Amino acid sequence: MKRKEILEMIEKELKAAERRAVKAHRAEKDWDYSDSMLSLERAYADGYLEALYFLTNRIEDSKKKQKDKK
């Protein structure tokens, strides 16, 4: 896979993860934070989203470093 294809795949997954996180937050709030399974689902969604943001930032940073070397 080329870098561009990987970035496109990550962007697509990032958008889906954002939707899942919003849905999980809404579900937890709708149940007045009383269901521990919803809290776990929300925590998982937040962690996955954070990992994707971290990955995206690392890729962008490495891209900037490569440009600075030139």
C-alpha positions as MATLAB code, in Angstrom:
seq = 'MKRKEILEMIEKELKAAERRAVKAHRAEKDWDYSDSMLSLERAYADGYLEALYFLTNRIEDSKKKQKDKK';
ca = [
       0.000    0.000    0.000;
       1.134    3.490   -0.740;
       1.193    6.292    1.803;
      -1.731    8.076    0.147;
      -3.903    4.949    0.265;
      -3.084    4.441    3.931;
      -3.952    8.033    4.758;
      -7.260    7.750    2.915;
      -8.063    4.573    4.825;
      -7.222    6.207    8.149;
      -9.348    9.259    7.304;
     -12.318    7.041    6.482;
     -11.876    5.094    9.714;
     -11.476    8.345   11.659;
     -14.846    9.624   10.428;
     -16.529    6.343   11.349;
     -14.872    6.381   14.781;
     -16.089    9.934   15.389;
     -19.651    8.860   14.611;
     -19.349    5.860   16.941;
     -17.978    8.053   19.739;
     -20.833   10.552   19.389;
     -23.349    7.708   19.382;
     -21.770    6.141   22.474;
     -21.746    9.461   24.344;
     -25.381   10.062   23.472;
     -26.441    6.555   24.547;
     -24.628    6.886   27.865;
     -26.190   10.274   28.534;
     -29.673    9.054   27.557;
     -29.404    6.316   30.200;
     -28.288    8.879   32.806;
     -24.852    7.265   33.014;
     -26.377    4.322   34.917;
     -25.371    1.487   32.582;
     -21.773    0.395   33.035;
     -21.739   -1.394   29.653;
     -22.569    1.881   27.918;
     -19.754    3.545   29.867;
     -17.348    0.848   28.694;
     -18.527    1.239   25.117;
     -18.025    4.995   25.321;
     -14.556    4.591   26.844;
     -13.591    2.152   24.078;
     -14.910    4.501   21.381;
     -12.994    7.425   22.896;
      -9.781    5.406   23.160;
     -10.006    4.161   19.589;
     -10.677    7.679   18.322;
      -7.743    9.019   20.318;
      -5.470    6.332   18.869;
      -6.496    7.267   15.329;
      -5.847   10.963   16.025;
      -2.446   10.048   17.459;
      -1.617    7.989   14.383;
      -2.717   10.789   12.057;
      -0.620   13.331   13.957;
       2.449   11.068   13.878;
       2.120   10.637   10.127;
       1.748   14.388    9.593;
       4.747   15.090   11.841;
       6.931   12.636    9.950;
       5.781   14.168    6.683;
       6.789   17.642    7.923;
      10.172   16.363    9.092;
      10.838   14.856    5.683;
      10.011   18.170    4.004;
      12.291   20.044    6.429;
      15.203   17.746    5.553;
      14.923   18.662    1.878;
];
